[in-house]
XYZ file of N, CA and C in Angstrom:
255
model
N 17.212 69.763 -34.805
C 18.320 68.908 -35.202
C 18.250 67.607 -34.402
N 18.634 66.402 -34.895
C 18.250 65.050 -34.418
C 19.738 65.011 -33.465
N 19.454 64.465 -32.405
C 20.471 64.293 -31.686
C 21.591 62.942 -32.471
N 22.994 63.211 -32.298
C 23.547 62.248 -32.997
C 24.156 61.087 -31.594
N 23.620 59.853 -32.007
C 23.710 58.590 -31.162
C 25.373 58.481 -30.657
N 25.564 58.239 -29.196
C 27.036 58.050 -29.522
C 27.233 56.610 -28.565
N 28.500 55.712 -29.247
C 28.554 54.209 -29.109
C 29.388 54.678 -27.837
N 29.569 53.932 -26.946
C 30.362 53.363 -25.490
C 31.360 52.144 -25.582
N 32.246 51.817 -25.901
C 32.749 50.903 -25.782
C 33.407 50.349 -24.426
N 33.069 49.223 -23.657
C 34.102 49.095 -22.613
C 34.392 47.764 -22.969
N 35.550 47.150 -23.554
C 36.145 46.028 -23.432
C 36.609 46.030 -22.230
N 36.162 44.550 -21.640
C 36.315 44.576 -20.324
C 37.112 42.957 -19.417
N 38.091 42.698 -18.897
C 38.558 41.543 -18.661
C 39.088 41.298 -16.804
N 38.181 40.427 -16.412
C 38.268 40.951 -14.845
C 38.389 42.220 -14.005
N 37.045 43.438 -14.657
C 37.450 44.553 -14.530
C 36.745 44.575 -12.887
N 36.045 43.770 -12.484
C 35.485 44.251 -10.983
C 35.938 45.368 -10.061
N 36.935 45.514 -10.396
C 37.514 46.531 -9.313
C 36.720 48.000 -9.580
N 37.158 47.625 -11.452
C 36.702 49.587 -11.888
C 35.191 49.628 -12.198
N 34.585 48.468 -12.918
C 33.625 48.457 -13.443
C 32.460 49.214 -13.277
N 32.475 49.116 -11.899
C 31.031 50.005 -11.553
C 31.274 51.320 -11.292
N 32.350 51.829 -11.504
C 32.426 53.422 -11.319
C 32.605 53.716 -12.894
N 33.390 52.846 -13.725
C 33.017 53.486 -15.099
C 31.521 53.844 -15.699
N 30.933 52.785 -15.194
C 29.612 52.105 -15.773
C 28.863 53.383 -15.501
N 28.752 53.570 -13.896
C 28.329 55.009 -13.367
C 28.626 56.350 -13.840
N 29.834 56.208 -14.148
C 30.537 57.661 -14.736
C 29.589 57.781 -16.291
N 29.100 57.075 -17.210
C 29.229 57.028 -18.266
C 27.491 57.259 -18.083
N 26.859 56.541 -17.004
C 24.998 56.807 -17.178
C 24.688 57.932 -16.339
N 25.858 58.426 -15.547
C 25.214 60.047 -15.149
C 25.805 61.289 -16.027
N 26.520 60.805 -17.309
C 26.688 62.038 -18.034
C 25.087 62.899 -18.465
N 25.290 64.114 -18.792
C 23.818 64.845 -19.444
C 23.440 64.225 -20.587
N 24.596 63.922 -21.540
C 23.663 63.490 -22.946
C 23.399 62.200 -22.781
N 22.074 61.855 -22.943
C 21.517 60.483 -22.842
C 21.294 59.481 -24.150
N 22.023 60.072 -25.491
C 21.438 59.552 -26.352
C 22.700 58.583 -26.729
N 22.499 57.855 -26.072
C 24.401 57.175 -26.101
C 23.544 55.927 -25.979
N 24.319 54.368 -26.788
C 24.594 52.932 -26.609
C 26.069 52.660 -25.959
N 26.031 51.651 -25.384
C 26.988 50.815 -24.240
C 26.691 49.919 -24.100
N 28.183 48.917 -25.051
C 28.333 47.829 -24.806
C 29.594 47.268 -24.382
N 29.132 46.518 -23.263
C 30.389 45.943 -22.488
C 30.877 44.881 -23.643
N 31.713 44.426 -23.611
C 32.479 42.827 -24.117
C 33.513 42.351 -23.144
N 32.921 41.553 -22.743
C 33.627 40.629 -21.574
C 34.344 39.762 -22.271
N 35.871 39.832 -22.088
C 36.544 38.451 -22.875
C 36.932 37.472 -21.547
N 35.797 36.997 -21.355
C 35.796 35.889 -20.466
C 36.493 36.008 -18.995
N 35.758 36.794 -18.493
C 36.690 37.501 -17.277
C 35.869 35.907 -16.009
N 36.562 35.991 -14.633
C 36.740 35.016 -13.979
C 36.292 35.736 -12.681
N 36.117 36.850 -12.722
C 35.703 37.460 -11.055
C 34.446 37.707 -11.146
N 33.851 38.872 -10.832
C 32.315 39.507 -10.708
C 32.052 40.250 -11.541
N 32.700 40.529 -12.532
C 32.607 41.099 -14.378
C 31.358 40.725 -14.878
N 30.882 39.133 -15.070
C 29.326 39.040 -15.522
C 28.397 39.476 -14.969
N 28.830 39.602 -13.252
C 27.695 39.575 -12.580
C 27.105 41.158 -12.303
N 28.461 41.769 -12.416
C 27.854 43.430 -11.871
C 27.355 43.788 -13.642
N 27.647 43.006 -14.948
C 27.008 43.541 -15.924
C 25.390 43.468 -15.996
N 25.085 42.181 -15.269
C 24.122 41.601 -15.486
C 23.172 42.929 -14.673
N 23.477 42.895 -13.480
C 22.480 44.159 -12.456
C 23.105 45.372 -13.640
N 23.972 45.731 -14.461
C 23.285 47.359 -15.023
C 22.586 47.407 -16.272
N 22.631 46.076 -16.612
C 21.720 45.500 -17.645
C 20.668 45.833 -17.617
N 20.029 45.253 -16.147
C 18.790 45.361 -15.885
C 18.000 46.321 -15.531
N 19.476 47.464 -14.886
C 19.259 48.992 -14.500
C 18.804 49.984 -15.768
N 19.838 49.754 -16.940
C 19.611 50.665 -17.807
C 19.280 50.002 -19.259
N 18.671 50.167 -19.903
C 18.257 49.803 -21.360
C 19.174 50.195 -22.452
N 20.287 50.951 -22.095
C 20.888 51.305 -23.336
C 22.431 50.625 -23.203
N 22.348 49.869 -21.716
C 23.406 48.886 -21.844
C 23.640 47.721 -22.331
N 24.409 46.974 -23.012
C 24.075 45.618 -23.929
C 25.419 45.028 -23.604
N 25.040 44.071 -23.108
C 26.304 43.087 -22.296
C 26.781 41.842 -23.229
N 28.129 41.676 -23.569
C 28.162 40.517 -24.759
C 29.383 39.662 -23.607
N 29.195 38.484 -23.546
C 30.225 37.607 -23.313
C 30.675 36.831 -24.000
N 31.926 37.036 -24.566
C 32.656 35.983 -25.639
C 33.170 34.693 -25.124
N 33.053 33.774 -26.521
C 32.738 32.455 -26.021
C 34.286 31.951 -25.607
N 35.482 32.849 -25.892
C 36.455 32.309 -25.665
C 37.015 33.348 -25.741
N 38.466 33.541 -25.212
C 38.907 35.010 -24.731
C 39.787 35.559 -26.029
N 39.671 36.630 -26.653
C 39.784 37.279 -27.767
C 41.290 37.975 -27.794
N 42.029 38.199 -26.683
C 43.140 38.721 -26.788
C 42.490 40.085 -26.462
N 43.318 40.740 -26.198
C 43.155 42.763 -25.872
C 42.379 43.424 -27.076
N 43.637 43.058 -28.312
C 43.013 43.868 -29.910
C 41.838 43.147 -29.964
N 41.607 41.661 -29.905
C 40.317 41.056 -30.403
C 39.164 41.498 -29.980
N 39.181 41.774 -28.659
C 37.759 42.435 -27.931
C 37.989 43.557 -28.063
N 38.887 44.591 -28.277
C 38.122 46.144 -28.625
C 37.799 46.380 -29.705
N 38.047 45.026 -31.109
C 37.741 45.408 -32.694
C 36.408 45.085 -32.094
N 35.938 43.535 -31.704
C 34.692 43.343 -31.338
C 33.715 44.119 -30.799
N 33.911 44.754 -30.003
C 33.068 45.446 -29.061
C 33.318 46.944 -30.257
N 33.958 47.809 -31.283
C 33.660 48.595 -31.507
C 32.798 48.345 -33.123
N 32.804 47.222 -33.737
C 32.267 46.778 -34.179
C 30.672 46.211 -34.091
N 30.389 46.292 -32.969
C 28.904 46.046 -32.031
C 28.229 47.691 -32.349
N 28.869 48.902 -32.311
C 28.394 50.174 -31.943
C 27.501 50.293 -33.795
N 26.941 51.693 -33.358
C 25.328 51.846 -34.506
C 26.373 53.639 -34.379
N 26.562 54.100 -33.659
C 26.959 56.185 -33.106
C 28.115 56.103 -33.871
């Protein structure tokens, strides 16, 4: 049986505080057959920057920064709209 893909969503807006323990929580689960994509609605702290290092860590993470800030609903239609699972 083909494993079925599952999407990650983290809409994300000056999340620095949590970011890297979600990020972590979500790439040491067992099933590996998962996509994750952040959507940054234009956050102002270290939000691009800690995406950028798990970017580079993991391949099944996909980092989007919007060009202008989307509101709460706007970036989680966006970002679940990005998913393929």
């Amino acid at each position: 049986m083909k494993p079925v893909l599952v999407t990650v969503c983290i809409p994300v807006y000056n999340g620095e505080r949590w970011l890297r323990q979600a990020l972590d929580s979500i790439i040491k689960q067992t099933y590996h057959d998962i996509e994750i994509f952040i959507l940054d609605n234009r956050s102002s702290d270290a939000t691009p920057a800690i995406c950028k290092e798990y970017t580079a860590k993991d391949s099944r993470i996909t980092y989007i920064r919007n060009t202008h800030n989307l509101g709460l609903l706007g970036n989680w239609n966006k970002c679940v709209q990005q998913g393929k699972g």
